[in-house]
Short mmCIF file of C-alpha atoms and ligand atoms in Angstrom, two decimals:
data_model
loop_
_atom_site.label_atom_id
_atom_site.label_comp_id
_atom_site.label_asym_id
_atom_site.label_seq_id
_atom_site.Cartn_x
_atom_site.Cartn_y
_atom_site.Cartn_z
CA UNK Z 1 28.48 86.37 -42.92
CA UNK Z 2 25.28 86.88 -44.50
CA UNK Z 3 22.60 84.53 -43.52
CA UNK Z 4 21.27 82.11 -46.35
CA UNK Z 5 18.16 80.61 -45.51
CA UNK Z 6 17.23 77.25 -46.42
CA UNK Z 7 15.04 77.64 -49.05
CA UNK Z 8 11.86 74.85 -50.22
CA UNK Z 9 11.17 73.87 -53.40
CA UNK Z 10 9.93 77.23 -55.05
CA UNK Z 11 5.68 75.23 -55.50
CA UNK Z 12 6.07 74.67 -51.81
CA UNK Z 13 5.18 78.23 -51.25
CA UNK Z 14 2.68 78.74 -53.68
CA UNK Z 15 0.54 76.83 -50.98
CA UNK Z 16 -1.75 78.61 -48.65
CA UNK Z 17 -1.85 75.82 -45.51
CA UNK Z 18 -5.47 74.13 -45.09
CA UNK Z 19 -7.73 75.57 -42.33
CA UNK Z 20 -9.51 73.29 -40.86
CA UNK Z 21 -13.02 73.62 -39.35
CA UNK Z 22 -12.40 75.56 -36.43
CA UNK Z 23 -13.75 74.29 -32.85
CA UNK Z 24 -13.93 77.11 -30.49
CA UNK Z 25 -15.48 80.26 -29.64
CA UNK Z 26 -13.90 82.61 -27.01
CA UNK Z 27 -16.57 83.24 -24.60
CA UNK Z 28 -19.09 80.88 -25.56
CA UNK Z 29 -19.56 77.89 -23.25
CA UNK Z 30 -21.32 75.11 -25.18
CA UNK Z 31 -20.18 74.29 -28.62
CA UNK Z 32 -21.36 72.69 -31.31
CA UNK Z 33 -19.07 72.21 -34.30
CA UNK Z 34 -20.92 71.45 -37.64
CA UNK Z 35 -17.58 72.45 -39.75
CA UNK Z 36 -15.86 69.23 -40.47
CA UNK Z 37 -18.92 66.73 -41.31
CA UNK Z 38 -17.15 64.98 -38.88
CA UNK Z 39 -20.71 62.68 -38.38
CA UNK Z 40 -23.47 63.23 -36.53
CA UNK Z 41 -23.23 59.73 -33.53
CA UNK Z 42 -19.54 60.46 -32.69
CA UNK Z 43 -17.41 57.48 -33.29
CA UNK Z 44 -19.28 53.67 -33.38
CA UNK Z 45 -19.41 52.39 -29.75
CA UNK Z 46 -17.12 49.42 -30.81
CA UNK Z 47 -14.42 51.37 -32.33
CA UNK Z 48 -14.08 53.25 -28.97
CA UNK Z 49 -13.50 49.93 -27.22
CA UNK Z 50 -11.26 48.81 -30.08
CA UNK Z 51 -9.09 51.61 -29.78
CA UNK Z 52 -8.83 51.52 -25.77
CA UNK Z 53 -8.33 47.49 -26.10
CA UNK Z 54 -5.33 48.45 -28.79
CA UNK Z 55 -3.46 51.21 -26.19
CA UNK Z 56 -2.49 48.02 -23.97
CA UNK Z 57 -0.33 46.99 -27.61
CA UNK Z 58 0.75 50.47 -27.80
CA UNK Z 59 4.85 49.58 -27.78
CA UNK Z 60 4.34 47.12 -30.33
CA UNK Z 61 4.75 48.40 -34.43
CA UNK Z 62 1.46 48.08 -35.93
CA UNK Z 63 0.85 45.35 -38.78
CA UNK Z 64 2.65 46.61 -41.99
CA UNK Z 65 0.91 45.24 -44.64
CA UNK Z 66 -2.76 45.92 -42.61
CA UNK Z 67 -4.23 43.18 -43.52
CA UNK Z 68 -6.88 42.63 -40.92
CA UNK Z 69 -8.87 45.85 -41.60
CA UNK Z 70 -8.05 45.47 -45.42
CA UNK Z 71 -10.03 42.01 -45.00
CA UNK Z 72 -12.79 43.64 -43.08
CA UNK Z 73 -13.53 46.24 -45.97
CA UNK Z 74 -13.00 43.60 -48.66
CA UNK Z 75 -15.78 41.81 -46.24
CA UNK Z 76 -18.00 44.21 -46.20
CA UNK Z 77 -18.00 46.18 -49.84
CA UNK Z 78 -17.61 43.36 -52.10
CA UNK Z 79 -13.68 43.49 -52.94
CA UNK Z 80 -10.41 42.04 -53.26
CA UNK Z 81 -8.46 43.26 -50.23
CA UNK Z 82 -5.54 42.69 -52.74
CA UNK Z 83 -6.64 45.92 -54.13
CA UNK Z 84 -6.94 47.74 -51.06
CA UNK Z 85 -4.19 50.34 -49.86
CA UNK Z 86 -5.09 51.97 -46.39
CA UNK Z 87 -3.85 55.73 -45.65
CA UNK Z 88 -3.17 58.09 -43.04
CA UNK Z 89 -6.96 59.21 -43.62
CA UNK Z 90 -7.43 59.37 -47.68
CA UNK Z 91 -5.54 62.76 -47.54
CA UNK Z 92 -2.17 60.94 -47.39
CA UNK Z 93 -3.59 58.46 -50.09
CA UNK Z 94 -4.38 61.72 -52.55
CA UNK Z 95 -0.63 63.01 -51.60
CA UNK Z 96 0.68 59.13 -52.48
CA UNK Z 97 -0.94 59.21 -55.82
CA UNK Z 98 -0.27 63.02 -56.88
CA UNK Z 99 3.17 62.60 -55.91
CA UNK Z 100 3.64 59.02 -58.11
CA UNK Z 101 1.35 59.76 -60.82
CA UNK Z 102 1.95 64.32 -61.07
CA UNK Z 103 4.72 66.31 -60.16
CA UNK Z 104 6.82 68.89 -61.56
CA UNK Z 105 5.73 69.03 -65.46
CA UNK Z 106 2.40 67.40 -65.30
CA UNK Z 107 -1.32 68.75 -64.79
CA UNK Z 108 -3.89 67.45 -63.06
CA UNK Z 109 -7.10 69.00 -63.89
CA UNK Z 110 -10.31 69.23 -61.28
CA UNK Z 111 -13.68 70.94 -60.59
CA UNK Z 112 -13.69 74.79 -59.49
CA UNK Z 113 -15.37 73.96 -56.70
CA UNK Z 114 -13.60 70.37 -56.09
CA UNK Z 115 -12.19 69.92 -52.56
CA UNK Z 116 -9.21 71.82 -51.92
CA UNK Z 117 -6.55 69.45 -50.58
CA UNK Z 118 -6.48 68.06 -54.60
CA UNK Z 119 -4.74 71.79 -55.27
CA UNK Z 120 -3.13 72.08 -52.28
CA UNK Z 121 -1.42 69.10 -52.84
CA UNK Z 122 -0.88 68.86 -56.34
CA UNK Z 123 0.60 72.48 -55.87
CA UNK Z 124 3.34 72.04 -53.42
CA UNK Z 125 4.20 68.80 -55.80
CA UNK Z 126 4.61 71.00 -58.35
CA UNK Z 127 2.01 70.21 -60.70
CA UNK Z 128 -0.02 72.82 -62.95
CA UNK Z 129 -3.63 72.39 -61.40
CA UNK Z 130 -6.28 73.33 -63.77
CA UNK Z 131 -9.19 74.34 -62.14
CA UNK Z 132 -12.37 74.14 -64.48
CA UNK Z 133 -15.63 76.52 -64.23
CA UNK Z 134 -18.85 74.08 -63.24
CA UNK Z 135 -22.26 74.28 -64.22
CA UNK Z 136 -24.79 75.03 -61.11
CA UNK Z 137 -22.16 73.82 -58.37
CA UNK Z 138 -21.64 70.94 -60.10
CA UNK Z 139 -18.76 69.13 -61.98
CA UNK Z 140 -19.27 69.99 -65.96
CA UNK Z 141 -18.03 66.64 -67.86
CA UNK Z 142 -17.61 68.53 -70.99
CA UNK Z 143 -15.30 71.23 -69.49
CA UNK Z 144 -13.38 68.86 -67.30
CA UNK Z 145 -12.38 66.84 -70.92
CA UNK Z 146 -11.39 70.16 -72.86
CA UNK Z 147 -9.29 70.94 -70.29
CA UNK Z 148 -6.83 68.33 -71.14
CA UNK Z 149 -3.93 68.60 -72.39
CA UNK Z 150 -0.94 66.57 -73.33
CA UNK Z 151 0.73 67.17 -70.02
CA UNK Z 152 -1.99 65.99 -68.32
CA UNK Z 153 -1.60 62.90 -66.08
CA UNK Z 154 -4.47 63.16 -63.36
CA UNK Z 155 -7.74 64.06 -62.79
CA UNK Z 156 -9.50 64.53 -59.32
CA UNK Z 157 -13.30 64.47 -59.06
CA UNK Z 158 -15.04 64.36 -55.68
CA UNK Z 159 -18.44 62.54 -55.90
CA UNK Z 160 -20.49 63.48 -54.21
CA UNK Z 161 -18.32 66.81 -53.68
CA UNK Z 162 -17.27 68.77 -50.86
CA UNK Z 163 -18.01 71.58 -50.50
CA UNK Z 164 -20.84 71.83 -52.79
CA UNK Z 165 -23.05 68.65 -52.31
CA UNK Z 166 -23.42 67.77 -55.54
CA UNK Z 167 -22.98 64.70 -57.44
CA UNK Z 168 -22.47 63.21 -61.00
CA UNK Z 169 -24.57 59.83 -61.95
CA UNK Z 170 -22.88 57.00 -62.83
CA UNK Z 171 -23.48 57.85 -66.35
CA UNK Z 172 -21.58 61.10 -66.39
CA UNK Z 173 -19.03 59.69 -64.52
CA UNK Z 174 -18.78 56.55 -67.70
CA UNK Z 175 -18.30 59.09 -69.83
CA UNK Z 176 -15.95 61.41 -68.29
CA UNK Z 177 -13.65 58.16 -67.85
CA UNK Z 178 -14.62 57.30 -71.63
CA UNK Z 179 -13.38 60.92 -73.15
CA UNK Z 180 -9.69 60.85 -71.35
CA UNK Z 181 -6.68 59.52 -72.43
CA UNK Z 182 -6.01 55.97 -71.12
CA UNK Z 183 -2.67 57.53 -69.98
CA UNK Z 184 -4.53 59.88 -67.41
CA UNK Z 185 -5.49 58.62 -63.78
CA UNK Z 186 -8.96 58.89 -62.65
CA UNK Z 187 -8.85 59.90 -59.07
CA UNK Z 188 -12.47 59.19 -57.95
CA UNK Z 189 -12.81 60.15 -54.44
CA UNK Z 190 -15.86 58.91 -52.62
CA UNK Z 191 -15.55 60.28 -49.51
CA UNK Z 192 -19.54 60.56 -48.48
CA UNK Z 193 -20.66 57.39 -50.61
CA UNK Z 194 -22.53 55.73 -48.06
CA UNK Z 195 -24.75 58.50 -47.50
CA UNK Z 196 -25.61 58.26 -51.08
CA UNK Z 197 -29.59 56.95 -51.35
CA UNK Z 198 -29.79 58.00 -55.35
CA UNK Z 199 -29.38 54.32 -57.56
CA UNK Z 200 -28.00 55.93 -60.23
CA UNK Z 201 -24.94 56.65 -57.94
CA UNK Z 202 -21.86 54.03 -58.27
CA UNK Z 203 -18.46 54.79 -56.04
CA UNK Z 204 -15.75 54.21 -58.33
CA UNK Z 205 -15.65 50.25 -58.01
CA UNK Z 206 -17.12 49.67 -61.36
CA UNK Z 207 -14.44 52.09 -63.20
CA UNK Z 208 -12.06 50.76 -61.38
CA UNK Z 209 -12.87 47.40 -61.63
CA UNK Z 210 -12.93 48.31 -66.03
CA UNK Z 211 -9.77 49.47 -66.78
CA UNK Z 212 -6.24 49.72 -65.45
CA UNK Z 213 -6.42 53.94 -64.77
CA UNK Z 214 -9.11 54.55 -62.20
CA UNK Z 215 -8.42 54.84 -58.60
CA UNK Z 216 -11.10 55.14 -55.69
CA UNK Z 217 -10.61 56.57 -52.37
CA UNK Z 218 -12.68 55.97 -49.47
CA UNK Z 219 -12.50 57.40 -45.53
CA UNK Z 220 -13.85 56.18 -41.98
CA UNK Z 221 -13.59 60.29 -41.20
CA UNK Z 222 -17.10 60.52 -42.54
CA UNK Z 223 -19.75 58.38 -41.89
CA UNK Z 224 -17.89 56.29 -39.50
CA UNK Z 225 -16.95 59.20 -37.07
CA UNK Z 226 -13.86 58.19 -36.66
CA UNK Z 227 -11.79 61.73 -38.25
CA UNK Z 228 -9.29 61.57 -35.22
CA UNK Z 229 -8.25 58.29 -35.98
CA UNK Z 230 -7.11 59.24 -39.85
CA UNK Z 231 -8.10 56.09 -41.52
CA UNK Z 232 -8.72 56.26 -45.42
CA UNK Z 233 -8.40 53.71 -48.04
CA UNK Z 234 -8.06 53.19 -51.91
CA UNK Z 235 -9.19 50.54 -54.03
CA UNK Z 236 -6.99 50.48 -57.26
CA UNK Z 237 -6.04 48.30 -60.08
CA UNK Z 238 -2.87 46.07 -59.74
CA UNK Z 239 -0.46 48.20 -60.81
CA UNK Z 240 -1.32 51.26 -58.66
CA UNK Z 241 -1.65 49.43 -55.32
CA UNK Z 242 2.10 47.96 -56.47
CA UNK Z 243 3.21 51.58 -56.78
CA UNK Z 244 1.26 52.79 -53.48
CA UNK Z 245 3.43 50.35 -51.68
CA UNK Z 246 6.48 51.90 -52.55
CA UNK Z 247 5.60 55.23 -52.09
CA UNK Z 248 4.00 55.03 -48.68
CA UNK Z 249 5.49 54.51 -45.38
CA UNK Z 250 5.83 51.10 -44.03
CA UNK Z 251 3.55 51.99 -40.93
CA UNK Z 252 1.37 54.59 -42.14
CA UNK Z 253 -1.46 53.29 -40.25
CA UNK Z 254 -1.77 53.06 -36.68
CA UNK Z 255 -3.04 50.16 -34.93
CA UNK Z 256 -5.46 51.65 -33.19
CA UNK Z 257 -6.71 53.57 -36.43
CA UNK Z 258 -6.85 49.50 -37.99
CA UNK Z 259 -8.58 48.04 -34.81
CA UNK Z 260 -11.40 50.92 -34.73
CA UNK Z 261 -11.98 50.40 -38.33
CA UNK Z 262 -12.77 46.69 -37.93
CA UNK Z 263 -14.90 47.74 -34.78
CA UNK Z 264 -17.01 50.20 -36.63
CA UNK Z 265 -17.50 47.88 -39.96
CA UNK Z 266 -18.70 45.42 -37.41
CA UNK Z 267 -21.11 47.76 -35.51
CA UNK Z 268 -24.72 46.80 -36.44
CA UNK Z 269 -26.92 48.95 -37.95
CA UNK Z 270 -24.77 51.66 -37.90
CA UNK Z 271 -24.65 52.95 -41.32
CA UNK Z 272 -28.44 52.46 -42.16
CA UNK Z 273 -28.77 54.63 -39.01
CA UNK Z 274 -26.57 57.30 -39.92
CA UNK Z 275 -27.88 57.63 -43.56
CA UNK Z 276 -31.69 57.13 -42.58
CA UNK Z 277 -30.60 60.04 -39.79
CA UNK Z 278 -28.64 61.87 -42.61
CA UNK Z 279 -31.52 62.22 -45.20
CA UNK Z 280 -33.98 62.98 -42.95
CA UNK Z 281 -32.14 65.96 -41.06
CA UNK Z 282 -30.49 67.21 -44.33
CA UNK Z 283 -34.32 67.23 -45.56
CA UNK Z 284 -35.87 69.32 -42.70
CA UNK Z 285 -32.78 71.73 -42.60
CA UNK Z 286 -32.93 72.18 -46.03
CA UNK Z 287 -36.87 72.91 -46.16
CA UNK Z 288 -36.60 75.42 -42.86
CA UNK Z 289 -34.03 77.27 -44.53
CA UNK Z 290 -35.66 77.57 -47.71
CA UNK Z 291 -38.92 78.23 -46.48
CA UNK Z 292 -36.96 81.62 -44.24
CA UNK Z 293 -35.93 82.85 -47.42
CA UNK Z 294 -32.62 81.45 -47.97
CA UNK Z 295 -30.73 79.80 -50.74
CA UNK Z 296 -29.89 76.02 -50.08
CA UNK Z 297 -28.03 73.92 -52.75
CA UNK Z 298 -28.80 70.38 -53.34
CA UNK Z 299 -26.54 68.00 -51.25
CA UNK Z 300 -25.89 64.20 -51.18
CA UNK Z 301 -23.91 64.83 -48.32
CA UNK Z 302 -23.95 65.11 -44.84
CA UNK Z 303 -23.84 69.02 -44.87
CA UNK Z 304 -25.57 71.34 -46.87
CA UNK Z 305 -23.88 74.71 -48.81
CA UNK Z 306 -26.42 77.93 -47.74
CA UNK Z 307 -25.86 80.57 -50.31
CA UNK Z 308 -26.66 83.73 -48.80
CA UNK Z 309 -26.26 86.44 -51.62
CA UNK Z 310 -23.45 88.11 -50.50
CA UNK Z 311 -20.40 87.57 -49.03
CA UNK Z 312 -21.10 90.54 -46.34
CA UNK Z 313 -24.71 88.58 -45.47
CA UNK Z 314 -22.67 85.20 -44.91
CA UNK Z 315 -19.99 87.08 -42.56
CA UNK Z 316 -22.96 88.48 -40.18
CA UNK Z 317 -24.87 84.59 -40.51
CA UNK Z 318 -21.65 83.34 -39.46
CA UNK Z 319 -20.95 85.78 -36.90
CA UNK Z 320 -24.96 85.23 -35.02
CA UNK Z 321 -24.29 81.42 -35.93
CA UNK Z 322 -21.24 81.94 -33.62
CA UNK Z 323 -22.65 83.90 -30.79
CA UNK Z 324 -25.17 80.53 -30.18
CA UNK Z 325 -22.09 78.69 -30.17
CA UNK Z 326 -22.87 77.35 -33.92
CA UNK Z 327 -19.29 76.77 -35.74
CA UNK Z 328 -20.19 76.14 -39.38
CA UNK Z 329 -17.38 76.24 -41.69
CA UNK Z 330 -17.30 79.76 -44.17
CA UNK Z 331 -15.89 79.35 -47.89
CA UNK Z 332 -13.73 81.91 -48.97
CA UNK Z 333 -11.07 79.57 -49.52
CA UNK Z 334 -13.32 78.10 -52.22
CA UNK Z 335 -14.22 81.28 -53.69
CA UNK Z 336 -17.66 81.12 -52.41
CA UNK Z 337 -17.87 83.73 -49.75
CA UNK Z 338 -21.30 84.41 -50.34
CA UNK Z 339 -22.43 80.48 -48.39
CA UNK Z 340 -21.37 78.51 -45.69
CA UNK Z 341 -21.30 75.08 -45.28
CA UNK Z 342 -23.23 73.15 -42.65
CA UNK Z 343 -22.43 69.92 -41.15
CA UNK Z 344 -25.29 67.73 -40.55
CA UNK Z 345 -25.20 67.10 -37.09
CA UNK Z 346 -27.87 65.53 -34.44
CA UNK Z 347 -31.65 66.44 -34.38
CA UNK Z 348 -30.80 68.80 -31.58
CA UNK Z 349 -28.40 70.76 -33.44
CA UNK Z 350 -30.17 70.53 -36.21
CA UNK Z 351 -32.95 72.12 -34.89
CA UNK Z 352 -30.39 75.16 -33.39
CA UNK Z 353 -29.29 75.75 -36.61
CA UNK Z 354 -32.98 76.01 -37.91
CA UNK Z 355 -33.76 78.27 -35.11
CA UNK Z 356 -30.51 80.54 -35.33
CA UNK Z 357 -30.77 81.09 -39.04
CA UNK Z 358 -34.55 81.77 -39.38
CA UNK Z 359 -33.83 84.26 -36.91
CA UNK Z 360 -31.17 85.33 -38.82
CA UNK Z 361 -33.14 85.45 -42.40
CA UNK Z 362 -35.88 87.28 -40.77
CA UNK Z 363 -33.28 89.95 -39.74
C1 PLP S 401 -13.16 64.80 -45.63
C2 PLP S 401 -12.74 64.53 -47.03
C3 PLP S 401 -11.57 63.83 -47.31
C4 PLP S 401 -10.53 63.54 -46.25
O1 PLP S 401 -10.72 62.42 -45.57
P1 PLP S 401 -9.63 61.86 -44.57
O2 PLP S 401 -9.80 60.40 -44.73
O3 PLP S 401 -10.05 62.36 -43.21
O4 PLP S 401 -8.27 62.32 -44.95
C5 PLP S 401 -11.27 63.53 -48.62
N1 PLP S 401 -12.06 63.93 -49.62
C6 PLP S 401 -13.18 64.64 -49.38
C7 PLP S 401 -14.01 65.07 -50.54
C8 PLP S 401 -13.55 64.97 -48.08
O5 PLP S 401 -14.62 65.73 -47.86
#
């Protein structure tokens, strides 16, 4: 009998899996991963409590409709937790909506440089994903909106983006909305919006609050430190949170994810820490660097992309990074093998990543 293997659907294997940031370093005791700007404090104090507090509730199914921590973020941003929908971590949001919205048949169109689980994902739905060439590292408005076509349903645009730092004003992001088809989904994913400190920088909720075709996604993986728990959310117009509730699964969220998300919202001070921390330490890094010689992009992130002029010069930077027990994250898989991307992390590591890569520049 000759063996027939069970076969997936023919896009699922035009996916390469995502690699994460990686964690360890055989031989090297102390590590210090900047590869995942996973946050430089670790998670809120709170949300640690909150999640021990939830294991004694552990048997119990957690709340369905998640409705205290959709509360809390209406609380704090200024919405109607009506037109919340909390995720896995926004990753299983960005599969919900590619897989109502795209599909076999459809397009969704993104940045070169945007983050890769938007063509990852759209991919192994079966979508055509139309990457478009930027200008400087950053998402051109005019090339995004001549590369749509009439089987396009969704567009992805990371702002700020990972991995490149770089972000569109409110403006450009008006009229990128303004120049598509009402038919075509907006995806805007704000991932690093709180560590935002330009005012010409809006999230999403003003698009979304506009029109009927603009989604926003938002994540407690960031700025909250809380990546382990995989807690995202969207805020959407009517219509799309209906849809996201009969795509997603009726627990998708654990309760410990929920209770640590109402911890850290309610930890004081915490995010004015973090971004007053942020812009300072993304400041000095960026100036050291620049100052030994090397390339450093703009970033209104909490990382910063190093461009080191070749892809061979990035390899060795990330190999000496490595031996100090540095794990930065490299960017082949973006097609920028040249730069690596480095996670903000506290003044002390900071400072070790000054140290290690002036060393490095000065050969
Ligand atoms: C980290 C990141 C996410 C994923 O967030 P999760 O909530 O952890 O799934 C989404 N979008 C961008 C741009 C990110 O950098």
């Amino acid at each position: 009998m000759t063996a027939m293997p069970v076969m997936p659907r023919p896009s699922i294997l035009s996916v390469e899996p995502y690699v994460g940031g990686e964690s360890k370093v055989p031989g090297v005791n102390r590590i210090i991963k900047l590869s995942s700007n996973e946050g430089a404090f670790g998670p809120p104090p709170g949300a640690i409590a909150a999640i021990a507090e939830s294991a004694k509730e552990a048997h119990r199914y957690p709340d369905g409709g998640a409705t205290a921590i959709r509360e809390a973020i209406g609380r704090r941003f200024g919405l109607d937790p009506a037109r919340i929908v909390c995720g896995n971590g926004s990753d299983e949001l960005l599969s919900m909506l590619i897989l109502a919205y795209g599909g076999e048949g459809t397009e969704l169109v993104m940045s070169a440089h945007g983050f890769m689980m938007y063509d990852i994902t759209g991919r192994w739905a079966g979508c055509r994903v139309i990457k478009v060439p930027e200008r400087n590292l950053t998402a051109d408005v005019d090339g995004l909106l001549a590369a749509v076509g009439p089987r396009t349903t969704m567009m992805f645009l990371a702002n700020p983006n990972n991995p490149t730092g770089s972000i569109l004003p409110q403006s450009e992001v008006e009229r990128l909305r303004a120049g598509l088809r009402d038919d075509i989904l907006l995806v805007l994913d704000s991932a690093y919006a709180e560590y935002v400190t330009r005012p010409d920088y809006d999230p999403g909720v003003r698009l979304v609050d506009a029109a009927t075709n603009t989604v926003m996604c938002r994540t407690f993986s960031k700025i909250f430190g809380m990546g382990g728990m995989r807690l995202g959310w969207a805020y959407a117009p009517p219509a799309i949170v209906d849809v996201l509730g009969r795509v997603r699964g009726p627990f998708n969220v654990n309760a410990s994810a929920m209770a640590a998300g109402i911890a850290a919202l309610a930890e004081r001070g915490w995010v004015e820490t973090s971004v007053e921390h942020n812009t300072r330490e993304r400041a000095r890094v960026a100036a050291a660097l620049t100052g030994a010689g090397l390339k450093v992009w703009p970033s209104e992130g909490n990382f910063l992309l190093v461009d080191f002029g070749t892809a061979d010069r990035a390899k060795a930077a990330d190999a000496h990074l490595r031996s100090r027990g540095l794990i930065v994250r490299a960017m082949g898989g973006y097609g920028l093998a040249k730069c690596l991307r480095v996670t903000i992390g506290t003044s002390e590591e900071c400072g070790l990543v000054i140290e290690a890569l002036t060393a490095f520049a000065r050969g």
